[in-house]
Amino acid sequence: MAISDEKYVLLTTFRRNGDAVATPVWIVGLPNGAAGFSTEVDSGKVKRIRNNPAVTLQPCGLRGSVRPGAPVVKATAEVLVGADAHEVGVAINRKYRVATALLAVGGLIHKLLRRVEAPDCAVRLHFD
């Protein structure tokens, strides 16, 4: 099974000082063997990826618990903003239809409270 077939993966990004930061994310397969996930443009993982695009992924549970013996997959991450993030967003909505519908309600409330609407953001993963 490919890492993009998993429901959740533990994404590990790296700070400038080399410290690893692990975050569970949804993942989808994309054309040409790539994968992706959506995120907020001002999230810590986006800042870390912009500084160092080398990441690792491992299958995990909802809260990030890694399964025993889970393989570590290395990838190079690319931040996509605005229209470039659309393909990933569509794939996420297709794979996680019920969950994204529930999150859309929260997203509307978030937009009402935010003064400036943030652009769509996603990350494309290219596997080593």
N, CA, C and O atoms as CSV, one atom per row, in Angstrom:
chain,resi,resn,atom,element,x,y,z
A,1,MET,N,N,0.846,-1.181,0.000
A,1,MET,CA,C,0.000,0.000,0.000
A,1,MET,C,C,0.892,1.245,0.000
A,1,MET,O,O,1.868,1.315,0.746
A,2,ALA,N,N,0.553,2.218,-0.833
A,2,ALA,CA,C,1.299,3.476,-0.919
A,2,ALA,C,C,0.964,4.365,0.278
A,2,ALA,O,O,-0.124,4.267,0.846
A,3,ILE,N,N,1.890,5.221,0.653
A,3,ILE,CA,C,1.673,6.117,1.794
A,3,ILE,C,C,0.461,7.009,1.549
A,3,ILE,O,O,-0.230,7.374,2.500
A,4,SER,N,N,0.187,7.370,0.292
A,4,SER,CA,C,-0.952,8.236,-0.013
A,4,SER,C,C,-2.292,7.506,0.124
A,4,SER,O,O,-3.342,8.149,0.100
A,5,ASP,N,N,-2.278,6.183,0.266
A,5,ASP,CA,C,-3.504,5.418,0.498
A,5,ASP,C,C,-3.912,5.429,1.968
A,5,ASP,O,O,-5.034,5.049,2.302
A,6,GLU,N,N,-3.023,5.857,2.836
A,6,GLU,CA,C,-3.315,5.917,4.269
A,6,GLU,C,C,-4.348,7.003,4.543
A,6,GLU,O,O,-4.499,7.936,3.754
A,7,LYS,N,N,-5.055,6.882,5.659
A,7,LYS,CA,C,-6.006,7.919,6.057
A,7,LYS,C,C,-5.272,9.082,6.735
A,7,LYS,O,O,-5.554,10.248,6.462
A,8,TYR,N,N,-4.341,8.752,7.609
A,8,TYR,CA,C,-3.537,9.766,8.312
A,8,TYR,C,C,-2.067,9.398,8.204
A,8,TYR,O,O,-1.708,8.220,8.214
A,9,VAL,N,N,-1.228,10.406,8.101
A,9,VAL,CA,C,0.217,10.183,8.151
A,9,VAL,C,C,0.830,11.185,9.111
A,9,VAL,O,O,0.323,12.293,9.283
A,10,LEU,N,N,1.922,10.783,9.731
A,10,LEU,CA,C,2.667,11.678,10.599
A,10,LEU,C,C,3.720,12.361,9.741
A,10,LEU,O,O,4.686,11.734,9.306
A,11,LEU,N,N,3.523,13.643,9.505
A,11,LEU,CA,C,4.451,14.455,8.718
A,11,LEU,C,C,5.500,15.016,9.666
A,11,LEU,O,O,5.161,15.644,10.669
A,12,THR,N,N,6.759,14.795,9.356
A,12,THR,CA,C,7.833,15.371,10.160
A,12,THR,C,C,8.562,16.410,9.327
A,12,THR,O,O,9.097,16.113,8.259
A,13,THR,N,N,8.572,17.643,9.840
A,13,THR,CA,C,9.304,18.749,9.233
A,13,THR,C,C,10.438,19.114,10.179
A,13,THR,O,O,10.507,18.610,11.301
A,14,PHE,N,N,11.321,19.986,9.726
A,14,PHE,CA,C,12.511,20.280,10.520
A,14,PHE,C,C,12.714,21.778,10.699
A,14,PHE,O,O,12.640,22.557,9.749
A,15,ARG,N,N,12.973,22.159,11.956
A,15,ARG,CA,C,13.276,23.559,12.281
A,15,ARG,C,C,14.656,23.926,11.757
A,15,ARG,O,O,15.432,23.061,11.350
A,16,ARG,N,N,14.944,25.202,11.772
A,16,ARG,CA,C,16.254,25.686,11.313
A,16,ARG,C,C,17.408,25.037,12.076
A,16,ARG,O,O,18.478,24.802,11.513
A,17,ASN,N,N,17.185,24.748,13.365
A,17,ASN,CA,C,18.250,24.140,14.169
A,17,ASN,C,C,18.314,22.620,14.007
A,17,ASN,O,O,19.135,21.959,14.643
A,18,GLY,N,N,17.439,22.066,13.148
A,18,GLY,CA,C,17.452,20.632,12.887
A,18,GLY,C,C,16.471,19.821,13.708
A,18,GLY,O,O,16.296,18.631,13.448
A,19,ASP,N,N,15.819,20.436,14.704
A,19,ASP,CA,C,14.845,19.714,15.518
A,19,ASP,C,C,13.666,19.270,14.664
A,19,ASP,O,O,13.168,20.034,13.838
A,20,ALA,N,N,13.225,18.040,14.863
A,20,ALA,CA,C,12.090,17.488,14.136
A,20,ALA,C,C,10.785,17.892,14.810
A,20,ALA,O,O,10.690,17.915,16.037
A,21,VAL,N,N,9.774,18.213,13.994
A,21,VAL,CA,C,8.435,18.536,14.480
A,21,VAL,C,C,7.453,17.646,13.721
A,21,VAL,O,O,7.352,17.735,12.497
A,22,ALA,N,N,6.733,16.792,14.442
A,22,ALA,CA,C,5.816,15.838,13.822
A,22,ALA,C,C,4.370,16.297,13.984
A,22,ALA,O,O,3.960,16.731,15.061
A,23,THR,N,N,3.604,16.193,12.897
A,23,THR,CA,C,2.209,16.612,12.878
A,23,THR,C,C,1.384,15.616,12.071
A,23,THR,O,O,1.755,15.308,10.938
A,24,PRO,N,N,0.272,15.098,12.614
A,24,PRO,CA,C,-0.575,14.223,11.799
A,24,PRO,C,C,-1.362,15.046,10.776
A,24,PRO,O,O,-1.886,16.112,11.098
A,25,VAL,N,N,-1.439,14.539,9.541
A,25,VAL,CA,C,-2.180,15.214,8.476
A,25,VAL,C,C,-2.943,14.179,7.649
A,25,VAL,O,O,-2.610,12.994,7.656
A,26,TRP,N,N,-3.977,14.647,6.933
A,26,TRP,CA,C,-4.631,13.835,5.921
A,26,TRP,C,C,-3.720,13.823,4.713
A,26,TRP,O,O,-2.920,14.742,4.539
A,27,ILE,N,N,-3.819,12.819,3.885
A,27,ILE,CA,C,-2.976,12.750,2.694
A,27,ILE,C,C,-3.783,12.196,1.527
A,27,ILE,O,O,-4.653,11.344,1.706
A,28,VAL,N,N,-3.483,12.691,0.334
A,28,VAL,CA,C,-4.136,12.193,-0.883
A,28,VAL,C,C,-3.084,11.949,-1.954
A,28,VAL,O,O,-2.044,12.607,-1.989
A,29,GLY,N,N,-3.371,10.998,-2.818
A,29,GLY,CA,C,-2.522,10.752,-3.968
A,29,GLY,C,C,-2.809,11.773,-5.054
A,29,GLY,O,O,-3.948,12.211,-5.219
A,30,LEU,N,N,-1.784,12.147,-5.786
A,30,LEU,CA,C,-1.898,13.094,-6.893
A,30,LEU,C,C,-1.289,12.460,-8.142
A,30,LEU,O,O,-0.595,11.447,-8.043
A,31,PRO,N,N,-1.537,13.038,-9.309
A,31,PRO,CA,C,-0.943,12.487,-10.533
A,31,PRO,C,C,0.584,12.421,-10.455
A,31,PRO,O,O,1.211,13.126,-9.665
A,32,ASN,N,N,1.156,11.573,-11.278
A,32,ASN,CA,C,2.611,11.404,-11.380
A,32,ASN,C,C,3.252,10.885,-10.102
A,32,ASN,O,O,4.435,11.133,-9.866
A,33,GLY,N,N,2.494,10.164,-9.265
A,33,GLY,CA,C,3.062,9.558,-8.071
A,33,GLY,C,C,3.286,10.498,-6.913
A,33,GLY,O,O,3.847,10.089,-5.896
A,34,ALA,N,N,2.867,11.750,-7.031
A,34,ALA,CA,C,3.011,12.709,-5.929
A,34,ALA,C,C,1.861,12.504,-4.945
A,34,ALA,O,O,0.946,11.721,-5.198
A,35,ALA,N,N,1.920,13.211,-3.833
A,35,ALA,CA,C,0.852,13.202,-2.835
A,35,ALA,C,C,0.720,14.620,-2.307
A,35,ALA,O,O,1.533,15.483,-2.636
A,36,GLY,N,N,-0.293,14.868,-1.493
A,36,GLY,CA,C,-0.448,16.209,-0.963
A,36,GLY,C,C,-1.374,16.256,0.228
A,36,GLY,O,O,-2.043,15.278,0.564
A,37,PHE,N,N,-1.398,17.425,0.865
A,37,PHE,CA,C,-2.320,17.704,1.955
A,37,PHE,C,C,-2.572,19.194,1.982
A,37,PHE,O,O,-1.768,19.975,1.471
A,38,SER,N,N,-3.690,19.595,2.577
A,38,SER,CA,C,-4.002,21.015,2.692
A,38,SER,C,C,-3.631,21.497,4.085
A,38,SER,O,O,-3.540,20.709,5.026
A,39,THR,N,N,-3.420,22.792,4.202
A,39,THR,CA,C,-3.024,23.389,5.474
A,39,THR,C,C,-3.289,24.885,5.428
A,39,THR,O,O,-3.727,25.408,4.404
A,40,GLU,N,N,-3.029,25.567,6.514
A,40,GLU,CA,C,-3.142,27.026,6.564
A,40,GLU,C,C,-1.834,27.641,6.076
A,40,GLU,O,O,-0.755,27.131,6.377
A,41,VAL,N,N,-1.928,28.720,5.335
A,41,VAL,CA,C,-0.744,29.339,4.742
A,41,VAL,C,C,0.229,29.855,5.811
A,41,VAL,O,O,1.431,29.946,5.558
A,42,ASP,N,N,-0.276,30.189,6.988
A,42,ASP,CA,C,0.589,30.716,8.041
A,42,ASP,C,C,0.931,29.674,9.109
A,42,ASP,O,O,1.363,30.029,10.206
A,43,SER,N,N,0.739,28.397,8.794
A,43,SER,CA,C,1.028,27.337,9.768
A,43,SER,C,C,2.527,27.144,9.957
A,43,SER,O,O,3.327,27.505,9.094
A,44,GLY,N,N,2.886,26.581,11.077
A,44,GLY,CA,C,4.295,26.303,11.362
A,44,GLY,C,C,4.908,25.350,10.348
A,44,GLY,O,O,6.061,25.521,9.951
A,45,LYS,N,N,4.142,24.345,9.927
A,45,LYS,CA,C,4.707,23.381,8.972
A,45,LYS,C,C,5.036,24.048,7.639
A,45,LYS,O,O,6.023,23.686,6.998
A,46,VAL,N,N,4.228,25.011,7.214
A,46,VAL,CA,C,4.521,25.728,5.968
A,46,VAL,C,C,5.806,26.548,6.131
A,46,VAL,O,O,6.645,26.572,5.230
A,47,LYS,N,N,5.956,27.203,7.253
A,47,LYS,CA,C,7.182,27.983,7.499
A,47,LYS,C,C,8.411,27.074,7.499
A,47,LYS,O,O,9.440,27.412,6.915
A,48,ARG,N,N,8.296,25.913,8.162
A,48,ARG,CA,C,9.427,24.993,8.208
A,48,ARG,C,C,9.733,24.406,6.827
A,48,ARG,O,O,10.900,24.254,6.467
A,49,ILE,N,N,8.702,24.077,6.055
A,49,ILE,CA,C,8.911,23.521,4.710
A,49,ILE,C,C,9.572,24.554,3.799
A,49,ILE,O,O,10.437,24.207,2.995
A,50,ARG,N,N,9.178,25.795,3.918
A,50,ARG,CA,C,9.803,26.848,3.093
A,50,ARG,C,C,11.287,26.972,3.421
A,50,ARG,O,O,12.091,27.295,2.546
A,51,ASN,N,N,11.650,26.722,4.656
A,51,ASN,CA,C,13.047,26.786,5.073
A,51,ASN,C,C,13.808,25.522,4.691
A,51,ASN,O,O,14.966,25.593,4.279
A,52,ASN,N,N,13.152,24.348,4.827
A,52,ASN,CA,C,13.785,23.062,4.540
A,52,ASN,C,C,12.717,22.116,3.981
A,52,ASN,O,O,11.896,21.609,4.745
A,53,PRO,N,N,12.709,21.869,2.673
A,53,PRO,CA,C,11.653,21.050,2.068
A,53,PRO,C,C,11.778,19.539,2.310
A,53,PRO,O,O,10.899,18.787,1.889
A,54,ALA,N,N,12.825,19.083,2.965
A,54,ALA,CA,C,12.971,17.650,3.256
A,54,ALA,C,C,12.026,17.272,4.393
A,54,ALA,O,O,12.063,17.876,5.465
A,55,VAL,N,N,11.171,16.260,4.153
A,55,VAL,CA,C,10.213,15.803,5.162
A,55,VAL,C,C,10.207,14.285,5.190
A,55,VAL,O,O,10.711,13.629,4.278
A,56,THR,N,N,9.624,13.731,6.260
A,56,THR,CA,C,9.369,12.297,6.309
A,56,THR,C,C,7.905,12.085,6.645
A,56,THR,O,O,7.247,12.957,7.213
A,57,LEU,N,N,7.405,10.902,6.280
A,57,LEU,CA,C,6.015,10.533,6.526
A,57,LEU,C,C,5.973,9.112,7.072
A,57,LEU,O,O,6.770,8.258,6.684
A,58,GLN,N,N,5.030,8.875,7.979
A,58,GLN,CA,C,4.779,7.532,8.502
A,58,GLN,C,C,3.283,7.360,8.692
A,58,GLN,O,O,2.607,8.294,9.123
A,59,PRO,N,N,2.750,6.182,8.377
A,59,PRO,CA,C,1.335,5.937,8.672
A,59,PRO,C,C,1.096,6.108,10.172
A,59,PRO,O,O,1.930,5.724,10.992
A,60,CYS,N,N,-0.062,6.694,10.520
A,60,CYS,CA,C,-0.361,6.911,11.936
A,60,CYS,C,C,-1.863,6.921,12.148
A,60,CYS,O,O,-2.642,6.788,11.204
A,61,GLY,N,N,-2.254,7.082,13.405
A,61,GLY,CA,C,-3.659,7.213,13.764
A,61,GLY,C,C,-4.064,8.676,13.784
A,61,GLY,O,O,-3.254,9.560,13.503
A,62,LEU,N,N,-5.312,8.923,14.115
A,62,LEU,CA,C,-5.877,10.269,14.146
A,62,LEU,C,C,-5.053,11.251,14.971
A,62,LEU,O,O,-4.889,12.407,14.580
A,63,ARG,N,N,-4.543,10.805,16.089
A,63,ARG,CA,C,-3.787,11.691,16.987
A,63,ARG,C,C,-2.275,11.629,16.781
A,63,ARG,O,O,-1.520,12.208,17.562
A,64,GLY,N,N,-1.829,10.933,15.738
A,64,GLY,CA,C,-0.407,10.902,15.426
A,64,GLY,C,C,0.358,9.727,15.982
A,64,GLY,O,O,1.583,9.684,15.868
A,65,SER,N,N,-0.335,8.762,16.587
A,65,SER,CA,C,0.382,7.594,17.112
A,65,SER,C,C,0.820,6.711,15.945
A,65,SER,O,O,-0.001,6.257,15.147
A,66,VAL,N,N,2.120,6.479,15.862
A,66,VAL,CA,C,2.692,5.700,14.765
A,66,VAL,C,C,2.529,4.221,15.063
A,66,VAL,O,O,2.780,3.762,16.177
A,67,ARG,N,N,2.113,3.500,14.067
A,67,ARG,CA,C,1.944,2.052,14.209
A,67,ARG,C,C,3.309,1.390,14.370
A,67,ARG,O,O,4.276,1.816,13.739
A,68,PRO,N,N,3.403,0.360,15.201
A,68,PRO,CA,C,4.678,-0.347,15.359
A,68,PRO,C,C,5.178,-0.880,14.004
A,68,PRO,O,O,4.426,-1.488,13.243
A,69,GLY,N,N,6.431,-0.641,13.734
A,69,GLY,CA,C,7.043,-1.111,12.497
A,69,GLY,C,C,6.663,-0.314,11.260
A,69,GLY,O,O,6.978,-0.723,10.142
A,70,ALA,N,N,5.996,0.811,11.442
A,70,ALA,CA,C,5.578,1.629,10.296
A,70,ALA,C,C,6.798,2.154,9.547
A,70,ALA,O,O,7.735,2.658,10.167
A,71,PRO,N,N,6.794,2.041,8.221
A,71,PRO,CA,C,7.934,2.514,7.448
A,71,PRO,C,C,8.024,4.043,7.441
A,71,PRO,O,O,7.013,4.737,7.549
A,72,VAL,N,N,9.235,4.544,7.314
A,72,VAL,CA,C,9.469,5.983,7.171
A,72,VAL,C,C,9.682,6.247,5.686
A,72,VAL,O,O,10.538,5.633,5.049
A,73,VAL,N,N,8.886,7.174,5.143
A,73,VAL,CA,C,8.978,7.527,3.729
A,73,VAL,C,C,9.543,8.935,3.627
A,73,VAL,O,O,9.013,9.863,4.238
A,74,LYS,N,N,10.612,9.102,2.861
A,74,LYS,CA,C,11.222,10.425,2.668
A,74,LYS,C,C,10.598,11.106,1.460
A,74,LYS,O,O,10.269,10.456,0.468
A,75,ALA,N,N,10.436,12.430,1.554
A,75,ALA,CA,C,9.851,13.202,0.459
A,75,ALA,C,C,10.407,14.614,0.475
A,75,ALA,O,O,11.015,15.057,1.449
A,76,THR,N,N,10.182,15.305,-0.625
A,76,THR,CA,C,10.496,16.723,-0.740
A,76,THR,C,C,9.167,17.450,-0.870
A,76,THR,O,O,8.351,17.113,-1.728
A,77,ALA,N,N,8.950,18.442,-0.023
A,77,ALA,CA,C,7.675,19.151,0.027
A,77,ALA,C,C,7.752,20.464,-0.737
A,77,ALA,O,O,8.783,21.136,-0.757
A,78,GLU,N,N,6.630,20.815,-1.368
A,78,GLU,CA,C,6.515,22.049,-2.135
A,78,GLU,C,C,5.232,22.750,-1.700
A,78,GLU,O,O,4.155,22.159,-1.777
A,79,VAL,N,N,5.326,23.998,-1.245
A,79,VAL,CA,C,4.165,24.759,-0.799
A,79,VAL,C,C,3.440,25.330,-2.019
A,79,VAL,O,O,4.059,25.934,-2.895
A,80,LEU,N,N,2.125,25.131,-2.063
A,80,LEU,CA,C,1.278,25.639,-3.139
A,80,LEU,C,C,0.280,26.619,-2.543
A,80,LEU,O,O,-0.340,26.322,-1.521
A,81,VAL,N,N,0.114,27.787,-3.166
A,81,VAL,CA,C,-0.780,28.812,-2.633
A,81,VAL,C,C,-1.747,29.263,-3.721
A,81,VAL,O,O,-1.401,29.301,-4.902
A,82,GLY,N,N,-2.964,29.604,-3.306
A,82,GLY,CA,C,-3.967,30.116,-4.238
A,82,GLY,C,C,-4.432,29.057,-5.208
A,82,GLY,O,O,-4.717,27.927,-4.813
A,83,ALA,N,N,-4.512,29.421,-6.494
A,83,ALA,CA,C,-5.008,28.504,-7.530
A,83,ALA,C,C,-4.139,27.257,-7.641
A,83,ALA,O,O,-4.644,26.196,-8.011
A,84,ASP,N,N,-2.849,27.354,-7.332
A,84,ASP,CA,C,-1.957,26.196,-7.396
A,84,ASP,C,C,-2.366,25.102,-6.407
A,84,ASP,O,O,-2.070,23.927,-6.621
A,85,ALA,N,N,-3.047,25.491,-5.326
A,85,ALA,CA,C,-3.463,24.542,-4.289
A,85,ALA,C,C,-4.789,23.856,-4.620
A,85,ALA,O,O,-5.196,22.931,-3.917
A,86,HIS,N,N,-5.457,24.293,-5.666
A,86,HIS,CA,C,-6.805,23.793,-5.991
A,86,HIS,C,C,-6.856,22.276,-6.192
A,86,HIS,O,O,-7.738,21.611,-5.649
A,87,GLU,N,N,-5.927,21.730,-6.958
A,87,GLU,CA,C,-5.925,20.283,-7.246
A,87,GLU,C,C,-5.885,19.458,-5.963
A,87,GLU,O,O,-6.587,18.454,-5.846
A,88,VAL,N,N,-5.066,19.880,-5.006
A,88,VAL,CA,C,-4.967,19.153,-3.739
A,88,VAL,C,C,-6.275,19.283,-2.959
A,88,VAL,O,O,-6.759,18.305,-2.388
A,89,GLY,N,N,-6.844,20.481,-2.934
A,89,GLY,CA,C,-8.110,20.691,-2.229
A,89,GLY,C,C,-9.234,19.831,-2.770
A,89,GLY,O,O,-10.023,19.277,-2.004
A,90,VAL,N,N,-9.310,19.717,-4.085
A,90,VAL,CA,C,-10.333,18.873,-4.714
A,90,VAL,C,C,-10.131,17.414,-4.316
A,90,VAL,O,O,-11.093,16.720,-3.985
A,91,ALA,N,N,-8.889,16.952,-4.347
A,91,ALA,CA,C,-8.587,15.562,-3.983
A,91,ALA,C,C,-8.910,15.292,-2.512
A,91,ALA,O,O,-9.427,14.226,-2.180
A,92,ILE,N,N,-8.613,16.239,-1.637
A,92,ILE,CA,C,-8.930,16.103,-0.206
A,92,ILE,C,C,-10.448,15.996,-0.027
A,92,ILE,O,O,-10.935,15.126,0.695
A,93,ASN,N,N,-11.186,16.888,-0.691
A,93,ASN,CA,C,-12.646,16.861,-0.566
A,93,ASN,C,C,-13.230,15.551,-1.086
A,93,ASN,O,O,-14.231,15.074,-0.552
A,94,ARG,N,N,-12.639,14.972,-2.094
A,94,ARG,CA,C,-13.120,13.713,-2.650
A,94,ARG,C,C,-12.852,12.560,-1.677
A,94,ARG,O,O,-13.737,11.737,-1.440
A,95,LYS,N,N,-11.648,12.492,-1.117
A,95,LYS,CA,C,-11.269,11.379,-0.247
A,95,LYS,C,C,-11.912,11.476,1.139
A,95,LYS,O,O,-12.284,10.460,1.727
A,96,TYR,N,N,-12.040,12.691,1.655
A,96,TYR,CA,C,-12.532,12.899,3.022
A,96,TYR,C,C,-13.865,13.658,3.005
A,96,TYR,O,O,-14.054,14.597,3.778
A,97,ARG,N,N,-14.773,13.259,2.138
A,97,ARG,CA,C,-16.020,13.984,1.856
A,97,ARG,C,C,-16.798,14.375,3.114
A,97,ARG,O,O,-17.138,15.547,3.273
A,98,VAL,N,N,-17.085,13.445,3.996
A,98,VAL,CA,C,-17.898,13.733,5.190
A,98,VAL,C,C,-17.160,14.671,6.136
A,98,VAL,O,O,-17.739,15.643,6.622
A,99,ALA,N,N,-15.903,14.393,6.398
A,99,ALA,CA,C,-15.128,15.218,7.328
A,99,ALA,C,C,-14.961,16.641,6.809
A,99,ALA,O,O,-15.053,17.594,7.583
A,100,THR,N,N,-14.717,16.799,5.505
A,100,THR,CA,C,-14.540,18.155,4.968
A,100,THR,C,C,-15.850,18.931,4.993
A,100,THR,O,O,-15.843,20.152,5.146
A,101,ALA,N,N,-16.982,18.232,4.843
A,101,ALA,CA,C,-18.276,18.910,4.936
A,101,ALA,C,C,-18.486,19.461,6.343
A,101,ALA,O,O,-18.975,20.579,6.510
A,102,LEU,N,N,-18.117,18.679,7.348
A,102,LEU,CA,C,-18.238,19.147,8.736
A,102,LEU,C,C,-17.286,20.314,9.016
A,102,LEU,O,O,-17.642,21.272,9.702
A,103,LEU,N,N,-16.089,20.213,8.482
A,103,LEU,CA,C,-15.109,21.285,8.684
A,103,LEU,C,C,-15.491,22.566,7.947
A,103,LEU,O,O,-15.075,23.653,8.349
A,104,ALA,N,N,-16.271,22.457,6.884
A,104,ALA,CA,C,-16.693,23.634,6.131
A,104,ALA,C,C,-17.515,24.573,7.011
A,104,ALA,O,O,-17.414,25.792,6.874
A,105,VAL,N,N,-18.318,24.023,7.903
A,105,VAL,CA,C,-19.109,24.846,8.827
A,105,VAL,C,C,-18.161,25.648,9.725
A,105,VAL,O,O,-18.342,26.851,9.913
A,106,GLY,N,N,-17.154,24.973,10.274
A,106,GLY,CA,C,-16.161,25.667,11.094
A,106,GLY,C,C,-15.393,26.694,10.289
A,106,GLY,O,O,-15.039,27.756,10.802
A,107,GLY,N,N,-15.135,26.382,9.028
A,107,GLY,CA,C,-14.420,27.310,8.153
A,107,GLY,C,C,-15.203,28.589,7.914
A,107,GLY,O,O,-14.620,29.670,7.828
A,108,LEU,N,N,-16.529,28.471,7.805
A,108,LEU,CA,C,-17.362,29.666,7.628
A,108,LEU,C,C,-17.274,30.570,8.854
A,108,LEU,O,O,-17.159,31.789,8.730
A,109,ILE,N,N,-17.330,29.970,10.023
A,109,ILE,CA,C,-17.214,30.753,11.259
A,109,ILE,C,C,-15.838,31.415,11.326
A,109,ILE,O,O,-15.715,32.585,11.688
A,110,HIS,N,N,-14.810,30.648,10.972
A,110,HIS,CA,C,-13.437,31.181,10.980
A,110,HIS,C,C,-13.323,32.374,10.036
A,110,HIS,O,O,-12.688,33.369,10.388
A,111,LYS,N,N,-13.918,32.300,8.855
A,111,LYS,CA,C,-13.869,33.395,7.883
A,111,LYS,C,C,-14.571,34.632,8.416
A,111,LYS,O,O,-14.118,35.754,8.187
A,112,LEU,N,N,-15.677,34.432,9.126
A,112,LEU,CA,C,-16.399,35.564,9.695
A,112,LEU,C,C,-15.568,36.299,10.742
A,112,LEU,O,O,-15.655,37.521,10.866
A,113,LEU,N,N,-14.764,35.553,11.491
A,113,LEU,CA,C,-13.961,36.149,12.552
A,113,LEU,C,C,-12.644,36.738,12.046
A,113,LEU,O,O,-12.020,37.545,12.735
A,114,ARG,N,N,-12.230,36.346,10.868
A,114,ARG,CA,C,-10.958,36.798,10.308
A,114,ARG,C,C,-11.172,38.082,9.511
A,114,ARG,O,O,-12.139,38.176,8.754
A,115,ARG,N,N,-10.324,39.038,9.658
A,115,ARG,CA,C,-10.462,40.296,8.925
A,115,ARG,C,C,-10.072,40.146,7.464
A,115,ARG,O,O,-10.745,40.677,6.581
A,116,VAL,N,N,-9.008,39.437,7.212
A,116,VAL,CA,C,-8.540,39.225,5.856
A,116,VAL,C,C,-8.570,37.731,5.584
A,116,VAL,O,O,-8.044,36.939,6.366
A,117,GLU,N,N,-9.187,37.346,4.473
A,117,GLU,CA,C,-9.268,35.927,4.142
A,117,GLU,C,C,-7.912,35.432,3.644
A,117,GLU,O,O,-7.315,36.023,2.743
A,118,ALA,N,N,-7.440,34.351,4.236
A,118,ALA,CA,C,-6.157,33.762,3.838
A,118,ALA,C,C,-6.339,32.975,2.545
A,118,ALA,O,O,-7.395,32.381,2.331
A,119,PRO,N,N,-5.339,32.962,1.693
A,119,PRO,CA,C,-5.445,32.185,0.455
A,119,PRO,C,C,-5.411,30.688,0.764
A,119,PRO,O,O,-4.902,30.260,1.800
A,120,ASP,N,N,-5.970,29.902,-0.167
A,120,ASP,CA,C,-5.878,28.447,-0.037
A,120,ASP,C,C,-4.410,28.060,-0.041
A,120,ASP,O,O,-3.591,28.697,-0.703
A,121,CYS,N,N,-4.084,27.010,0.704
A,121,CYS,CA,C,-2.700,26.549,0.783
A,121,CYS,C,C,-2.694,25.031,0.856
A,121,CYS,O,O,-3.533,24.423,1.521
A,122,ALA,N,N,-1.745,24.435,0.168
A,122,ALA,CA,C,-1.569,22.992,0.195
A,122,ALA,C,C,-0.083,22.696,0.032
A,122,ALA,O,O,0.711,23.573,-0.307
A,123,VAL,N,N,0.264,21.460,0.278
A,123,VAL,CA,C,1.654,21.011,0.115
A,123,VAL,C,C,1.649,19.804,-0.805
A,123,VAL,O,O,0.901,18.850,-0.589
A,124,ARG,N,N,2.480,19.849,-1.826
A,124,ARG,CA,C,2.674,18.700,-2.723
A,124,ARG,C,C,3.942,17.995,-2.290
A,124,ARG,O,O,4.963,18.631,-2.026
A,125,LEU,N,N,3.869,16.672,-2.219
A,125,LEU,CA,C,5.000,15.855,-1.801
A,125,LEU,C,C,5.545,15.056,-2.983
A,125,LEU,O,O,4.804,14.350,-3.668
A,126,HIS,N,N,6.827,15.178,-3.204
A,126,HIS,CA,C,7.521,14.416,-4.246
A,126,HIS,C,C,8.391,13.393,-3.523
A,126,HIS,O,O,9.210,13.760,-2.681
A,127,PHE,N,N,8.219,12.121,-3.844
A,127,PHE,CA,C,8.918,11.069,-3.117
A,127,PHE,C,C,10.302,10.808,-3.679
A,127,PHE,O,O,10.513,10.787,-4.891
A,128,ASP,N,N,11.245,10.606,-2.755
A,128,ASP,CA,C,12.645,10.362,-3.115
A,128,ASP,C,C,12.814,8.969,-3.701
A,128,ASP,O,O,13.926,8.582,-4.063
